[in-house]
Coordinates of C-alpha atoms and ligand atoms in Angstrom, one line a residue:
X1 CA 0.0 0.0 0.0
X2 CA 1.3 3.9 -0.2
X3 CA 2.2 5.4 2.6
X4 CA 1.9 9.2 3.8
X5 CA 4.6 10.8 5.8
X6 CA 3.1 13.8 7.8
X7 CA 6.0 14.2 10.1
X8 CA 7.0 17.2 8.7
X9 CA 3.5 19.4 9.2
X10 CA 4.6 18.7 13.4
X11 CA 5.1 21.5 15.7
X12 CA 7.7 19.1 17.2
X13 CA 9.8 19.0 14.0
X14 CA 9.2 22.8 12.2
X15 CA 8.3 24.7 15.7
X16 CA 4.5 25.8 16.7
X17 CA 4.2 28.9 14.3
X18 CA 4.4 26.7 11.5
X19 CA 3.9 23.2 12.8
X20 CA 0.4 21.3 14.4
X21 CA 0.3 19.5 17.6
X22 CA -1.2 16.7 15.5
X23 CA -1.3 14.4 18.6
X24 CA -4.1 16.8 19.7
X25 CA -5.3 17.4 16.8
X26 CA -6.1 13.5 15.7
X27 CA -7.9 13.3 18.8
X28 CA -9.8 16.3 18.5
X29 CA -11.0 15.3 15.6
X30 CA -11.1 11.8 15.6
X31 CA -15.1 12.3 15.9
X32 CA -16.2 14.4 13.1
X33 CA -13.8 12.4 10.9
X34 CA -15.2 8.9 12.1
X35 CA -18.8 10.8 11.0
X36 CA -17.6 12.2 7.6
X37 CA -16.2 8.8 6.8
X38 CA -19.5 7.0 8.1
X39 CA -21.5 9.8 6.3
X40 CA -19.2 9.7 2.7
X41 CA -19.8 5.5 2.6
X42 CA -23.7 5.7 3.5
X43 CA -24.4 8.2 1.2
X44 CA -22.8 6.7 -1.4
X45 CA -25.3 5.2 -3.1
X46 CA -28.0 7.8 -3.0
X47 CA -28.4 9.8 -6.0
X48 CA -27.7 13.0 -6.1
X49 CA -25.0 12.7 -4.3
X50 CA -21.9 12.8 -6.1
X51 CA -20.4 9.4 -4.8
X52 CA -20.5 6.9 -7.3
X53 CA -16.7 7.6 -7.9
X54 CA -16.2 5.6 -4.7
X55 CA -18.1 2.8 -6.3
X56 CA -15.9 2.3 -9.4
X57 CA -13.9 -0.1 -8.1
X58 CA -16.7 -2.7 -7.9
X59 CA -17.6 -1.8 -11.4
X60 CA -17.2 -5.4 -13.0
X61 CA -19.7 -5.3 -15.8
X62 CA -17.9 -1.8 -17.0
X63 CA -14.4 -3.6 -16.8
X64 CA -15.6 -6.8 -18.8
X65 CA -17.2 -4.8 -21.8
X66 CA -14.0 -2.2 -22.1
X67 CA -11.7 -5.4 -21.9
X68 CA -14.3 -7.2 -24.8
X69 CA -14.0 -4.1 -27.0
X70 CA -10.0 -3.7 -26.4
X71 CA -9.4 -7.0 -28.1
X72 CA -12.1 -6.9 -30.5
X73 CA -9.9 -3.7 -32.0
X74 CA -6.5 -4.6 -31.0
X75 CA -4.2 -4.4 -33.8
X76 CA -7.0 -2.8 -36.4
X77 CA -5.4 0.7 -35.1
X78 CA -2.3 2.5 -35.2
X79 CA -3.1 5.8 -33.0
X80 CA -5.8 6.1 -30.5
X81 CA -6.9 9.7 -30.3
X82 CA -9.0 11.1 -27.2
X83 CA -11.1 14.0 -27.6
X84 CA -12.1 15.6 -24.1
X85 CA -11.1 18.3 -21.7
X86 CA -10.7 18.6 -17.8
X87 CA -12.0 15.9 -15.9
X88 CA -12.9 13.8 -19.2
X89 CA -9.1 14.3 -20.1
X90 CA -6.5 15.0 -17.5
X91 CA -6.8 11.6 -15.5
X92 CA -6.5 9.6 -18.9
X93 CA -3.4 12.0 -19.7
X94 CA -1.6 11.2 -16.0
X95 CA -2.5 7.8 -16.1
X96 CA -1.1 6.6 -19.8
X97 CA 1.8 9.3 -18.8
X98 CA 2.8 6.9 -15.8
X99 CA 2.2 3.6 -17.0
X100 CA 3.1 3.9 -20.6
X101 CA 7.1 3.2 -21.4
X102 CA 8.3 6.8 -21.7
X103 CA 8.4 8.1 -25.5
X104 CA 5.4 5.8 -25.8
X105 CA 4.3 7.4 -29.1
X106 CA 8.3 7.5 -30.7
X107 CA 8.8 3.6 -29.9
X108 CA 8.5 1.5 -32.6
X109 CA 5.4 -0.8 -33.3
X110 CA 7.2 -3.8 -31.3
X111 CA 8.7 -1.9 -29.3
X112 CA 5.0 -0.8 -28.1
X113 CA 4.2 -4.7 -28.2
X114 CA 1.7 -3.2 -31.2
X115 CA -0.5 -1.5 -29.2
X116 CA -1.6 1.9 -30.6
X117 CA -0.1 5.6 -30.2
X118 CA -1.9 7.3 -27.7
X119 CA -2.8 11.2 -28.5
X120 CA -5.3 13.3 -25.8
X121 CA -6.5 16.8 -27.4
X122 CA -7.5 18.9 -25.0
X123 CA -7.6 22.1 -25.4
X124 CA -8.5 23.7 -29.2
X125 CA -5.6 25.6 -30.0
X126 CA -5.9 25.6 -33.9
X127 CA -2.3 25.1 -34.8
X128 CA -1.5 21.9 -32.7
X129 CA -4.9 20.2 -34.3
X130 CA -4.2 21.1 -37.7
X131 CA -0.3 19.7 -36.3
X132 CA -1.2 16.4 -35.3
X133 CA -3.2 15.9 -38.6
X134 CA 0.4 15.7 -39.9
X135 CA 1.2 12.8 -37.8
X136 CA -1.4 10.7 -37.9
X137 CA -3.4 9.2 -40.2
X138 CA -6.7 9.4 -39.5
X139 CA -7.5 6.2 -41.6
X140 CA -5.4 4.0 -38.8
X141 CA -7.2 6.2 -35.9
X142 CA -9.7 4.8 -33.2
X143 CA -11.2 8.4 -31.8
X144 CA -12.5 8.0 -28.2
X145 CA -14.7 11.2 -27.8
X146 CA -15.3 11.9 -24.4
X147 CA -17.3 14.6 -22.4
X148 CA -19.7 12.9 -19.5
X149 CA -22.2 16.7 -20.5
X150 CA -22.3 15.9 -24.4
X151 CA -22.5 18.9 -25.4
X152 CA -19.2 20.9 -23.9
X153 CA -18.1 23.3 -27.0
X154 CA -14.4 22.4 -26.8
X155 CA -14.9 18.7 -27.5
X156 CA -17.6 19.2 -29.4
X157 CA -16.0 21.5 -31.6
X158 CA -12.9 19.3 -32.2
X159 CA -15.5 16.4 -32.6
X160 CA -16.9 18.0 -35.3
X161 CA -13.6 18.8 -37.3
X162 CA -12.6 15.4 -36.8
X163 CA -16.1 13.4 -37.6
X164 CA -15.6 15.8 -40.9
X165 CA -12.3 14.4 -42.0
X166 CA -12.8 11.1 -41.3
X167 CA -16.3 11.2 -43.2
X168 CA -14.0 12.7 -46.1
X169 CA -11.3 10.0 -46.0
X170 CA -13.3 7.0 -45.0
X171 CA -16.1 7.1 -46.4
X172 CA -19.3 5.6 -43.9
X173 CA -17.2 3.3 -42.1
X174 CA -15.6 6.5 -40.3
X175 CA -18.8 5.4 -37.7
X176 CA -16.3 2.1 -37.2
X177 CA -13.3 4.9 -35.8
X178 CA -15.5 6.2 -33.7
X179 CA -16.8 5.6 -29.7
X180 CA -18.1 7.8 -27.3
X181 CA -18.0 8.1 -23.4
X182 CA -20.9 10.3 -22.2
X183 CA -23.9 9.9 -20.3
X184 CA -26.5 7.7 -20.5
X185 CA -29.4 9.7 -20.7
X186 CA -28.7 13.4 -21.7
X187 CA -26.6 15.6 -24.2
X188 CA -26.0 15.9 -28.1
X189 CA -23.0 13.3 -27.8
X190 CA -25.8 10.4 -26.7
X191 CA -27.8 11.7 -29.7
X192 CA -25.6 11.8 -32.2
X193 CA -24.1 8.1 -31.3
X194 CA -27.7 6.7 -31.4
X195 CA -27.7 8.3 -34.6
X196 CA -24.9 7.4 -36.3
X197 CA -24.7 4.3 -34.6
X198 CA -21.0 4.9 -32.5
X199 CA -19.9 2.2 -30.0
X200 CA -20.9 4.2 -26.9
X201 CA -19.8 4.0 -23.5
X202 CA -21.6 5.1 -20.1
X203 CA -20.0 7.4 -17.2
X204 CA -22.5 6.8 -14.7
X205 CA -24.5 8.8 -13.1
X206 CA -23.6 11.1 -10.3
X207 CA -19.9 11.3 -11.3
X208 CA -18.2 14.8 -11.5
X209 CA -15.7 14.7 -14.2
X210 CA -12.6 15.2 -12.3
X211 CA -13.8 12.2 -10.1
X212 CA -14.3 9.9 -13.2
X213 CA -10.6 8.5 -14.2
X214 CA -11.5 5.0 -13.3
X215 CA -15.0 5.0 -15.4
X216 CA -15.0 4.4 -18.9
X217 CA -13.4 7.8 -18.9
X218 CA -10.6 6.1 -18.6
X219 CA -11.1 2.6 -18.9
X220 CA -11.2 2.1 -22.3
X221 CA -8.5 4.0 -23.1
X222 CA -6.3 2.3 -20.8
X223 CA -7.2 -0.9 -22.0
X224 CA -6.7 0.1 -25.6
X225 CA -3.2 1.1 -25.2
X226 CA -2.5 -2.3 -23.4
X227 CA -2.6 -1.1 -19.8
X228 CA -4.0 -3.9 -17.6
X229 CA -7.0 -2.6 -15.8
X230 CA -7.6 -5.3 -13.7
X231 CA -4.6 -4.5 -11.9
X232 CA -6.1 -0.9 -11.5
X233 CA -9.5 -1.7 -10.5
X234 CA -7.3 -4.0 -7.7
X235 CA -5.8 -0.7 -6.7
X236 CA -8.8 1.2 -6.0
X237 CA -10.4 -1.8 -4.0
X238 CA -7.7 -2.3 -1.6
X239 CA -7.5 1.5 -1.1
X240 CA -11.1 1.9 -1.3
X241 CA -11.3 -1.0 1.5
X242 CA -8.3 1.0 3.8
X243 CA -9.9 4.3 3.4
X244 CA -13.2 3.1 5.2
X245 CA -11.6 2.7 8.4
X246 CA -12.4 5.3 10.7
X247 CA -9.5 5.4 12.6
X248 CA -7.3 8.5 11.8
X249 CA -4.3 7.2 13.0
X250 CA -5.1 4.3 10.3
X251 CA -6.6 6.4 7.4
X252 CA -4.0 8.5 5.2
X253 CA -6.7 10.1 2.8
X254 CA -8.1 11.5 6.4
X255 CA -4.8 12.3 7.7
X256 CA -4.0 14.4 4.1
X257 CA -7.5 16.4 4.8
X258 CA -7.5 17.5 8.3
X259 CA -3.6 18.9 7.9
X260 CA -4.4 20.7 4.9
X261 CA -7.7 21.8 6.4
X262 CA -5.7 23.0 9.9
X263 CA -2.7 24.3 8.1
X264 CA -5.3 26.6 6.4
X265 CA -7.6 27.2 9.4
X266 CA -5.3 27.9 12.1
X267 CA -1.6 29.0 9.9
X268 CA -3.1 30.7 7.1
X269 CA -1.8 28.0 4.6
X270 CA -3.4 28.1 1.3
X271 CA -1.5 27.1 -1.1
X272 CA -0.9 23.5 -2.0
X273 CA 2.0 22.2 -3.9
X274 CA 2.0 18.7 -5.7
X275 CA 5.3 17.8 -6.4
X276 CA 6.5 14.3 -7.5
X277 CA 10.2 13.4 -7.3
X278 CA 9.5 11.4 -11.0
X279 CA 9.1 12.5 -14.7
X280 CA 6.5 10.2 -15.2
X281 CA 4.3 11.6 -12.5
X282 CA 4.6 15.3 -13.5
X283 CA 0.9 15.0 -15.4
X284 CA -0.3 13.3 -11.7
X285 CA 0.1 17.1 -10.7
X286 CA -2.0 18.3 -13.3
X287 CA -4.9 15.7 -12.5
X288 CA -4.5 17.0 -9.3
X289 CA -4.7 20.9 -9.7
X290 CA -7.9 20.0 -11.4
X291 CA -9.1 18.1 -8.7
X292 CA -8.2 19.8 -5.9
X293 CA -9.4 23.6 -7.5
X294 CA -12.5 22.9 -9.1
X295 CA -13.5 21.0 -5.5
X296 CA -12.5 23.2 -2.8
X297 CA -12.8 27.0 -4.3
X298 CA -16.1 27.5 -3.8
X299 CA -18.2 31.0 -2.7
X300 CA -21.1 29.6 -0.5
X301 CA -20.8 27.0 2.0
X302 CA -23.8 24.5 2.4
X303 CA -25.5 26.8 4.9
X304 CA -25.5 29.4 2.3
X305 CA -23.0 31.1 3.8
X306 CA -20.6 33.1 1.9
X307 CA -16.8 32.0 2.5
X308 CA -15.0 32.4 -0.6
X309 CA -12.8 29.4 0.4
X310 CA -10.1 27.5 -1.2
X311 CA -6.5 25.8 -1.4
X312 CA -4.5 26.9 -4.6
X313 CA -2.6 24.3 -6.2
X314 CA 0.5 24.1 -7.3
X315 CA 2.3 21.9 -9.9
X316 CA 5.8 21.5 -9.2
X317 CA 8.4 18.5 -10.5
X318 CA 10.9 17.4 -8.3
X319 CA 14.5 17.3 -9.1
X320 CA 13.7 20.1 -12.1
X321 CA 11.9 22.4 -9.8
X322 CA 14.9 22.6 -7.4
X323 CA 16.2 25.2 -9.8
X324 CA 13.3 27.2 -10.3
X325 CA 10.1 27.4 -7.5
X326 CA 12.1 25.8 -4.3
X327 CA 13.9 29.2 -3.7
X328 CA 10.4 30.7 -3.1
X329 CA 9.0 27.6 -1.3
X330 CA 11.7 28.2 1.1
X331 CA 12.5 31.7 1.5
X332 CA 9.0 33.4 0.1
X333 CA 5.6 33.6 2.4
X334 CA 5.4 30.6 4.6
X335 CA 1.8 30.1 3.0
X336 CA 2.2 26.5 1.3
X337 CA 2.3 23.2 2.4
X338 CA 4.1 21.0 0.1
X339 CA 3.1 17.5 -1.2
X340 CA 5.8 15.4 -2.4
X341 CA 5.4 12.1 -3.9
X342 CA 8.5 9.7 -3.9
X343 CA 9.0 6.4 -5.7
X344 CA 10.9 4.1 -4.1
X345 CA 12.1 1.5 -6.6
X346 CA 12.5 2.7 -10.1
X347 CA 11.6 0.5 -13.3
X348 CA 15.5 0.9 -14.4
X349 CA 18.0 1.8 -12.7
X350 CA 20.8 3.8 -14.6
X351 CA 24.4 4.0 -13.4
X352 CA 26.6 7.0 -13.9
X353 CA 30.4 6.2 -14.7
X354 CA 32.9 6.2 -12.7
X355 CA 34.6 9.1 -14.1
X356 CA 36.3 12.6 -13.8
X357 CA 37.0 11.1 -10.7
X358 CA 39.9 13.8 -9.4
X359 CA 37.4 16.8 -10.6
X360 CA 34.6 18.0 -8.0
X361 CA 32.1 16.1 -9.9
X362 CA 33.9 12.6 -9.2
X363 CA 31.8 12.1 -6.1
X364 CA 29.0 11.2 -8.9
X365 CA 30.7 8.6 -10.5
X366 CA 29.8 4.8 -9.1
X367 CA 26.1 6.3 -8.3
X368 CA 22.8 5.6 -9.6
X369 CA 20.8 8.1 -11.2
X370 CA 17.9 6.7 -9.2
X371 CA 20.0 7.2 -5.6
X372 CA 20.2 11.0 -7.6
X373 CA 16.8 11.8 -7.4
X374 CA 16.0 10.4 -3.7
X375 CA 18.7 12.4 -2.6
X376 CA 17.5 15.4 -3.8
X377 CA 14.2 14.5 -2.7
X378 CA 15.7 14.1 0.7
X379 CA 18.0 17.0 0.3
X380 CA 14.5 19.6 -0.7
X381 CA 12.8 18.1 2.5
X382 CA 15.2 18.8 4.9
X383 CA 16.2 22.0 3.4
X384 CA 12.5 23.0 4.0
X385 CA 12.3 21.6 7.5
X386 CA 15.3 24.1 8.2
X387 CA 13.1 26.8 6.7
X388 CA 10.3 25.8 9.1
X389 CA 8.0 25.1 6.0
X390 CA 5.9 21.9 6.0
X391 CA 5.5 19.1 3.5
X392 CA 3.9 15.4 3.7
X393 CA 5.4 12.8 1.0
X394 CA 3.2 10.1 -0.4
X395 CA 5.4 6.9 -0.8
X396 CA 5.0 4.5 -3.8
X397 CA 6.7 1.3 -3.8
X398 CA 6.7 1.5 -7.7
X399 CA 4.8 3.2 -10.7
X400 CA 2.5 0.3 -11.6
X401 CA -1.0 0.1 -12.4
X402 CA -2.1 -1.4 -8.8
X403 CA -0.1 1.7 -7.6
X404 CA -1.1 4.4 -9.5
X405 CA -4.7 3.5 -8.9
X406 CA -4.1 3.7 -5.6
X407 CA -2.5 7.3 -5.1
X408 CA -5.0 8.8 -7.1
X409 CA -8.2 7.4 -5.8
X410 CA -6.6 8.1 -2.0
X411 CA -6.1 11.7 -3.3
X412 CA -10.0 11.8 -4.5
X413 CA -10.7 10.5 -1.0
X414 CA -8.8 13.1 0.7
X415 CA -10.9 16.1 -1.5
X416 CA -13.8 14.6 -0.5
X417 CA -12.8 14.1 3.3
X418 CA -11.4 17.8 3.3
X419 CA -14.5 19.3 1.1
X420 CA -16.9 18.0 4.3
X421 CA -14.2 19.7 6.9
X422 CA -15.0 23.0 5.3
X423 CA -18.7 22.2 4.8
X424 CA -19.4 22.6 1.1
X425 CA -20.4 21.2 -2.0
X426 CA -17.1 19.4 -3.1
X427 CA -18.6 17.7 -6.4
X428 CA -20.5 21.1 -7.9
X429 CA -18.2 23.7 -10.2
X430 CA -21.1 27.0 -10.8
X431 CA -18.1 28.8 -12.7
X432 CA -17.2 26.3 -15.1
X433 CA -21.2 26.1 -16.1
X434 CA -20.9 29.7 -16.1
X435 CA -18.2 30.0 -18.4
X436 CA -19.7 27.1 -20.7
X437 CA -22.8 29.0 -20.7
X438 CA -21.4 31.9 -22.2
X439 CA -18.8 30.2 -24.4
X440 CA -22.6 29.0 -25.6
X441 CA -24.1 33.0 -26.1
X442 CA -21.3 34.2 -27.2
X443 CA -21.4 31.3 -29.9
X444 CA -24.6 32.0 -31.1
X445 CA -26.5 28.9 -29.6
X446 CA -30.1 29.1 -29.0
X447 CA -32.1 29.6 -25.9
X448 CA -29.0 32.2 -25.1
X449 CA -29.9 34.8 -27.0
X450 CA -30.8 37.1 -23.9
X451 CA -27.6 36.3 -22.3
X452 CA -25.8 37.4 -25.6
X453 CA -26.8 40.4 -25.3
X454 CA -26.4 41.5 -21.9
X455 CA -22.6 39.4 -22.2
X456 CA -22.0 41.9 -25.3
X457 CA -23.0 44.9 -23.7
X458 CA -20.8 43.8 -20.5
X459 CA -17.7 43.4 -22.9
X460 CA -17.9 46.8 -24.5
X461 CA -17.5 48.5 -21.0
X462 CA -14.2 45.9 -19.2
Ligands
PA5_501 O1 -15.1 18.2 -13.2 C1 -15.9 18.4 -14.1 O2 -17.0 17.9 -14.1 C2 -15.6 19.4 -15.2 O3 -14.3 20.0 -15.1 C3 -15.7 18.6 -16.6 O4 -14.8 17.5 -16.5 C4 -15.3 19.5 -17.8 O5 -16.0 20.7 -17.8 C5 -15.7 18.7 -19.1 O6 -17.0 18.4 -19.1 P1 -17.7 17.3 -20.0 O7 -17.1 16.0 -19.6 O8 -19.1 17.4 -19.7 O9 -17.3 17.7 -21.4

């Protein structure tokens, strides 16, 4: 199982300004976190709640139709391309970043054991689509459209250039290049795949897409690409199974909430920095700003109250950012508590020569590359203990499915736990609707004509 080291958010260890009793503080709070625990797993299953995330690891009928439709198309594609943006994209892109061999897309066809390239577009930036049109060929391309709304203008726009070529190039079996991940019951996307007849996918209901990574969101392109989702859906389970003890001294996704929630609360902490000591975990970051912003930054609490609350995230990529954000995470405002993820055994390891050994950079030579990066790791920890800053690392015995799985559903826990500490609504995000609804005005959809207007006038005068 991971592990989370909170030492380092003590009073004992970086002094009481900056540091918890957290002796005192597990027992004071060992009560409302037994209840938010209690409360998270019997509500899970009412609607409207928000929780079927937590149920994804039980999900076997989901698992046996993505693993039936990954070999009915293995080797008939070349390039998997997902359409999709925040939550129906940035768990696929951390995931297949982790677990994929590095350079996945510039290996060779065996060296990829012929499994398909894997591209994510998410964002609509015109010159990187009309880019990757250079490098693929949309005739070898499976497209895995994915928005859980069906009708979010990004994906749908990129959709629609996409579904446009391939209608051009292949003829009617472009429907054969195409599935869809969206809901069951609403949006255009569930239309237009009834229509045109797509293989179509279900997120189901009461899902917020940054919670949906281990739905079809992004099952079926992890199975596509070769990535053994058993082993994932093992991963969630076990952590799933550790996370329902109540026990705070037991639970690390409760121990993650309440000292981010009392480093804000009581030291004025509130700024979060994700920070893995690994390449392949940068994107893990990303996921995570998502997650942990469109969660916690809210206006009104659930009494209606206005709080204007939040933790800002941070991405930050250990040993790289050494030499660019640590001198302010040390020396700037003591207003961040750091998250650092360490891996303890590498997939390689890679030795550097023994060499230039009379020169000041002998002292390298005989070393690993891997004991590199832990030392640093160990070096940026201590360096911020002596700064009295805190930080909690997240161990992983390895990057492997069953792992990966793991850290992030404990992380989804943890948003949850910490959203219920601060009393609001951790699965609703008002501004993105408001921003998609007048992405849709200002587009000239109807039914927002009114808006249009008054948006128009609003621009003329800012
Ligand atoms: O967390 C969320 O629900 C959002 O950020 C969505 O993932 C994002 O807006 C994309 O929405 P959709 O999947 O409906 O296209």
């Amino acid at each position: 199982m991971i592990k989370l080291n909170y030492r380092k958010t003590d009073s004992a260890i970086i002094g009481a300004d900056n540091g918890l009793n957290l002796e005192e503080e597990f027992t004071n709070y060992q009560e409302a976190i037994t209840n938010i625990i209690t409360s998270l797993n019997q509500r899970k299953d009412k609607p409207g709640q928000n929780l079927q995330w937590m149920n994804l690891g039980y999900n076997e009928e989901t698992v046996w139709y993505v693993k039936e439709f990954a070999s009915m198309v293995r080797n008939r594609f070349d390039n998997i391309l997902v359409l999709g943006i925040g939550g129906s994209a940035l768990g696929g892109i951390a995931v297949t970043e982790a677990l994929l061999k590095p350079y996945w897309n510039l290996l060779t066809n065996e060296q990829r054991n012929n499994f398909p390239r894997i591209f994510f577009l998410d964002n609509i930036d015109p010159d990187s689509m009309n880019g990757l049109f250079d490098v693929i060929d949309l005739k070898k391309t499976l497209v895995n459209v994915i928005t859980k709304s069906g009708d979010t203008a990004e994906t749908m726009a990129q959709f629609m250039v996409i579904r446009d070529k391939m209608k051009k190039e292949l003829g009617d079996d472009y429907r054969k290049h195409i599935v869809a991940t969206t809901d069951k019951k609403m949006g255009i996307l569930k239309q237009l795949a009834n229509q045109d007849g797509y293989k179509t996918f279900f997120i189901p209901d009461d899902i917020s897409g940054r919670f949906s990574v281990f739905s079809a969101v992004g099952l079926v392109p992890f199975a596509l690409v070769g990535l053994d989702i058993d082993k994932i859906i093992n991963g969630i389970k076990d952590m799933d199974l550790a996370l329902k003890n109540t026990d705070i001294h037991q639970n690390i996704a409760a121990q993650g909430a309440l000292i981010h929630y009392l480093m804000d609360k009581k030291l004025g902490k509130k700024i979060s920095v994700m920070m893995p000591y690994s390449s392949r975990l940068k994107y893990v970051s990303d996921w995570f700003v998502q997650l942990w912003a469109e969660s916690l930054g809210k206006e009104y609490n659930n009494n209606d109250e206005k709080i204007n609350t939040g933790l800002t995230p941070i991405k930050a990529l250990g040993a790289t950012d050494q030499h660019s954000q640590v001198q302010l995470f040390n020396e700037g405002p003591n207003d961040k508590l750091i998250t650092f993820i360490r891996v303890e055994n590498f997939d390689t390891t890679l030795e550097i020569p023994k060499e230039f050994e009379y020169t000041g950079i002998g002292y390298l030579g005989g070393k690993t590359i891997n004991e590199l990066l832990n030392a640093e790791a160990d070096s940026t920890k201590v360096s911020l203990v002596d700064y009295s800053r805190p930080s909690l690392t997240i161990s992983l015995e390895k990057i492997d499915e069953y792992n990966i799985a793991q850290l992030l559903y404990m992380l989804e826990v943890q948003t949850a736990i910490i959203g219920e500490l601060y009393n609001i609504n951790t699965f609703n995000h008002p501004s993105v609707e408001q921003a998609k609804n007048y992405t849709y005005a200002l587009m000239g959809r109807a039914g927002y004509e009114g808006s249009a207007e008054a948006l128009r006038e609003k621009l003329a005068t800012i």
